[in-house]
Backbone as ProteinMPNN parsed JSONL, in Angstrom:
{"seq_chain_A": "XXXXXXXXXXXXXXXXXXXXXXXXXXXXXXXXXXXXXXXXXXXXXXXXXXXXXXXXXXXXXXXXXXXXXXXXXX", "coords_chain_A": {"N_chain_A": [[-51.638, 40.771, -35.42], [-51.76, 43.643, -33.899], [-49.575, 46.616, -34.245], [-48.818, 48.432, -32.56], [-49.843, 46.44, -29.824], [-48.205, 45.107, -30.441], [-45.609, 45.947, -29.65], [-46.337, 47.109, -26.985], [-45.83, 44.746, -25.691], [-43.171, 44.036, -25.88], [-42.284, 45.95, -24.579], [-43.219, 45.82, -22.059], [-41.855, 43.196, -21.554], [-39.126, 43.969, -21.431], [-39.155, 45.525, -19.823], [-39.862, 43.93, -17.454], [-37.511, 41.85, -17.22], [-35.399, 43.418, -17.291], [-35.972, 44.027, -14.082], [-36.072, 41.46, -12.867], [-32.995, 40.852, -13.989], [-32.267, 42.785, -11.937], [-33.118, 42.06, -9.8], [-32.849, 39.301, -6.389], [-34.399, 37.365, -6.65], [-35.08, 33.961, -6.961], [-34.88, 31.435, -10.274], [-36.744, 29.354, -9.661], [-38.584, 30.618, -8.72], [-40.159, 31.404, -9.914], [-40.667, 29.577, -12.173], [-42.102, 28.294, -10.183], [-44.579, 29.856, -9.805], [-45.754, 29.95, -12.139], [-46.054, 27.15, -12.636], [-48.26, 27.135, -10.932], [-50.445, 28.71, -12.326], [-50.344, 27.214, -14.734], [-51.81, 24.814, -13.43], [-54.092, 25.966, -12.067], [-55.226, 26.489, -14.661], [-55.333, 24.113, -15.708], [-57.539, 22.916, -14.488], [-59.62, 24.242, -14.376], [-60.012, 24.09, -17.095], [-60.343, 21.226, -16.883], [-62.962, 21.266, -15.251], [-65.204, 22.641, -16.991], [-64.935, 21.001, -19.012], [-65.932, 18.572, -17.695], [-67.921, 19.337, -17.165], [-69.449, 20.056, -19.498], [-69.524, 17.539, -20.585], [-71.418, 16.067, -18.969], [-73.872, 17.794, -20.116], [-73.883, 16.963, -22.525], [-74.615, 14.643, -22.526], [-77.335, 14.182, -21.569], [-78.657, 15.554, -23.421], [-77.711, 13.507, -25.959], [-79.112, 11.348, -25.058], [-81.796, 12.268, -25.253], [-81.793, 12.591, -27.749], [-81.294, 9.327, -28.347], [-83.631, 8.13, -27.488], [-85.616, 9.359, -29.148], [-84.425, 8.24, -31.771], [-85.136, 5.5, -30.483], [-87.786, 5.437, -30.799], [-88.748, 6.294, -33.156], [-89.81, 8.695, -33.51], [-89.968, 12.306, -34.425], [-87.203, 14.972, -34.262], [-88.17, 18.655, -33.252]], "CA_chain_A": [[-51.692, 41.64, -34.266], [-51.855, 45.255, -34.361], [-47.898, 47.071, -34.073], [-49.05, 49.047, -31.041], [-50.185, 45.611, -29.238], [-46.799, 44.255, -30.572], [-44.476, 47.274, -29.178], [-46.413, 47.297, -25.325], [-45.534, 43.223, -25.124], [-42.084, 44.315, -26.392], [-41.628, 46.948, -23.688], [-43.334, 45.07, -20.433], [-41.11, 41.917, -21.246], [-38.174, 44.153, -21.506], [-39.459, 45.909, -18.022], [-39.751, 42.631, -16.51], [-36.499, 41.14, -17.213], [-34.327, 44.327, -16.363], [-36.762, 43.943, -13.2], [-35.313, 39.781, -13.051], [-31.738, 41.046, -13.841], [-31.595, 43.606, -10.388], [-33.625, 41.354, -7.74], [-32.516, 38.67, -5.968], [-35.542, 36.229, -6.602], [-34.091, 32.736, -8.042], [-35.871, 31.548, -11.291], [-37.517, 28.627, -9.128], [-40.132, 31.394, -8.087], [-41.204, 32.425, -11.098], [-41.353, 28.424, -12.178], [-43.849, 27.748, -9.199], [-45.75, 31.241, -10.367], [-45.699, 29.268, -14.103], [-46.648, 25.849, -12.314], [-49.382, 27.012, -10.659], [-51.191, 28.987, -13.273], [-50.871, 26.223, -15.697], [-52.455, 24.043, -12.476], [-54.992, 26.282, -12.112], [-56.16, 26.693, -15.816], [-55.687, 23.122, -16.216], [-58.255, 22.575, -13.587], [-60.538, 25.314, -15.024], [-60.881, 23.135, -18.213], [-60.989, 19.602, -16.671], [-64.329, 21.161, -14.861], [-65.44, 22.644, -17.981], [-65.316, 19.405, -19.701], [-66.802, 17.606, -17.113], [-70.209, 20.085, -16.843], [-69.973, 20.078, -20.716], [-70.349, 16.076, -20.936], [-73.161, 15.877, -18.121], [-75.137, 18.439, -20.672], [-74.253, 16.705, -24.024], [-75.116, 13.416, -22.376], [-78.331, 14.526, -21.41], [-79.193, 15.956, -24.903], [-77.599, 12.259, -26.846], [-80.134, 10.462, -24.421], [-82.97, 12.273, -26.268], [-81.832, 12.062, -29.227], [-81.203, 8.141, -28.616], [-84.874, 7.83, -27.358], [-86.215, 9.499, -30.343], [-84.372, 6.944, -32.228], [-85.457, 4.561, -30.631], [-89.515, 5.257, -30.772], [-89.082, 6.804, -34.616], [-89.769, 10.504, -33.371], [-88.616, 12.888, -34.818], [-87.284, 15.913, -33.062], [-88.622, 19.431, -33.824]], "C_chain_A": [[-51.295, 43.048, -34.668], [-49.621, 45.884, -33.498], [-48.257, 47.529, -32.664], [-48.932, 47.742, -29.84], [-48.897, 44.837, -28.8], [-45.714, 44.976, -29.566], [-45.283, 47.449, -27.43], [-45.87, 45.498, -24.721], [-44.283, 43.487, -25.001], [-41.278, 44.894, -25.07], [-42.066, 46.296, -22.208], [-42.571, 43.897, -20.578], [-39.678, 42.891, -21.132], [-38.061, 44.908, -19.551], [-39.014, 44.631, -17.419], [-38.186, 41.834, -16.648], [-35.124, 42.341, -17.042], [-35.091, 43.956, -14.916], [-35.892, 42.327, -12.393], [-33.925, 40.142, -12.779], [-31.369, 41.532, -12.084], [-32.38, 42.717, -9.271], [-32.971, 40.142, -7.605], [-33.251, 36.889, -6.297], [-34.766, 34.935, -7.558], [-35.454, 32.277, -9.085], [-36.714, 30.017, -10.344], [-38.669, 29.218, -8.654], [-40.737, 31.224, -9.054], [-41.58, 30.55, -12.147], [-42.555, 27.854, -10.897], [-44.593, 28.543, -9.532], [-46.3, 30.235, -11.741], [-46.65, 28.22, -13.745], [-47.556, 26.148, -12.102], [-50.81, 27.631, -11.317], [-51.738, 28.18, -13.729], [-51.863, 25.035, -14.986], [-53.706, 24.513, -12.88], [-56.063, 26.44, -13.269], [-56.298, 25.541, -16.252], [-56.516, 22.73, -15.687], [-59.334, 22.904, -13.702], [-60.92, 24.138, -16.438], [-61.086, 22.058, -18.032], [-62.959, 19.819, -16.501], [-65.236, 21.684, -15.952], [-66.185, 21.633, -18.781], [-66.264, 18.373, -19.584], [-68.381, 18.226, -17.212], [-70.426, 19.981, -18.424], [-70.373, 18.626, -20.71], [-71.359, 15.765, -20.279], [-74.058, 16.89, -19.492], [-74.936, 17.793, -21.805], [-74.734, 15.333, -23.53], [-76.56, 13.178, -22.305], [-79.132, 14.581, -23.063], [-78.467, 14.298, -25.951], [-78.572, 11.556, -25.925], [-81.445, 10.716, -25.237], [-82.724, 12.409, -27.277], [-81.805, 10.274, -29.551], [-83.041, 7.347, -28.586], [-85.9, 8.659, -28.468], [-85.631, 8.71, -31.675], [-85.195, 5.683, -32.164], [-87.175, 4.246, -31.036], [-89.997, 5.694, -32.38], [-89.28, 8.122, -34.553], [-89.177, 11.137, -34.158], [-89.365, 14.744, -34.243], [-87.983, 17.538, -33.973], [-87.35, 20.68, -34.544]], "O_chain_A": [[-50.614, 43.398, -35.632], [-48.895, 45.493, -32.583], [-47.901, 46.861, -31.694], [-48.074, 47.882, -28.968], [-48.531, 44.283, -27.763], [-45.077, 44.304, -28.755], [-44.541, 48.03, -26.637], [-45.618, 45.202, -23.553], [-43.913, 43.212, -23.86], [-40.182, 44.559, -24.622], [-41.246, 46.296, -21.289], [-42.541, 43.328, -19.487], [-38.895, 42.205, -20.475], [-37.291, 44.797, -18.597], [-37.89, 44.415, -16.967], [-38.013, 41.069, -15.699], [-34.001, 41.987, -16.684], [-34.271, 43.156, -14.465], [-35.189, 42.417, -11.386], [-33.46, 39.918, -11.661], [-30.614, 40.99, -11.277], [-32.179, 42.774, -8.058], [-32.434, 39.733, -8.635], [-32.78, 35.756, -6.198], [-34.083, 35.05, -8.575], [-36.631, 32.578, -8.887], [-37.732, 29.87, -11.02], [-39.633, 28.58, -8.231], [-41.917, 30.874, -9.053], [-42.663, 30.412, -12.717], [-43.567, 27.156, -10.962], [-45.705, 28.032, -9.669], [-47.494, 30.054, -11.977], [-47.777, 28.16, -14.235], [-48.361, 25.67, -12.902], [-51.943, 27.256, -11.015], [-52.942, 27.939, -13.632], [-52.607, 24.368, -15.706], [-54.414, 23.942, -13.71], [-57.283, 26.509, -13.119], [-57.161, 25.385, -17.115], [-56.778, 21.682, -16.277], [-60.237, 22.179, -13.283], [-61.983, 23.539, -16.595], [-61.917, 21.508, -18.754], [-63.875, 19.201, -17.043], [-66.308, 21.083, -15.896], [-67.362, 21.447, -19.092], [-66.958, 17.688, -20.336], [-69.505, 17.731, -17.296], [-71.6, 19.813, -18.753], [-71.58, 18.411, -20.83], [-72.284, 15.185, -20.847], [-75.146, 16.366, -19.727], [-75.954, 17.919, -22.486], [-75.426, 14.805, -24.401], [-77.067, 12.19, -22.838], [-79.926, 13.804, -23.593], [-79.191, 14.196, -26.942], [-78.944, 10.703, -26.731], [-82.096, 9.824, -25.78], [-83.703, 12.343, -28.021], [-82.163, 9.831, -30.643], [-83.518, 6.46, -29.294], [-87.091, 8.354, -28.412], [-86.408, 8.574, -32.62], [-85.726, 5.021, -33.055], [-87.665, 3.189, -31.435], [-91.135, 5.552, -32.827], [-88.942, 8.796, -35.526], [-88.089, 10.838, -34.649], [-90.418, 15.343, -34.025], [-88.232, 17.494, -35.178], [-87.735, 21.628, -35.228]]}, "name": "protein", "num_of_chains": 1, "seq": "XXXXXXXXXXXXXXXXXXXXXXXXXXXXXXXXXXXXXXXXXXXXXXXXXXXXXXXXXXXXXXXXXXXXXXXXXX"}
């Protein structure tokens, strides 16, 4: 990673946690903020997954039926 890239992560985590220190908010927020991300992106790749195996299933079907007849594909 480039130093610049390194030194703005550096300085918004240090923002954010003086930010943490002065408010009131208990860290149970910022675990449901956490939870529901990881929800949401885990949810993002289940459906992913699922539309990817409907299309590779599709495509091993013709490849199984050009097996089976001797074809061969182009």
């Amino acid at each position: 990673m480039r130093p610049t890239l390194i030194r703005n992560f550096h300085r918004s985590a240090v923002r954010m946690a003086a930010h943490a220190d002065h408010s009131n908010a208990p860290g149970g927020r910022w675990l449901f903020t956490a939870g529901g991300v990881a929800l949401l992106l885990a949810g993002g790749a289940v459906v992913v997954a699922q539309r990817n195996n409907e299309q590779n299933s599709h495509i091993r079907n013709i490849f199984k039926n050009e097996r089976g007849t001797g074809a061969r594909h182009l």
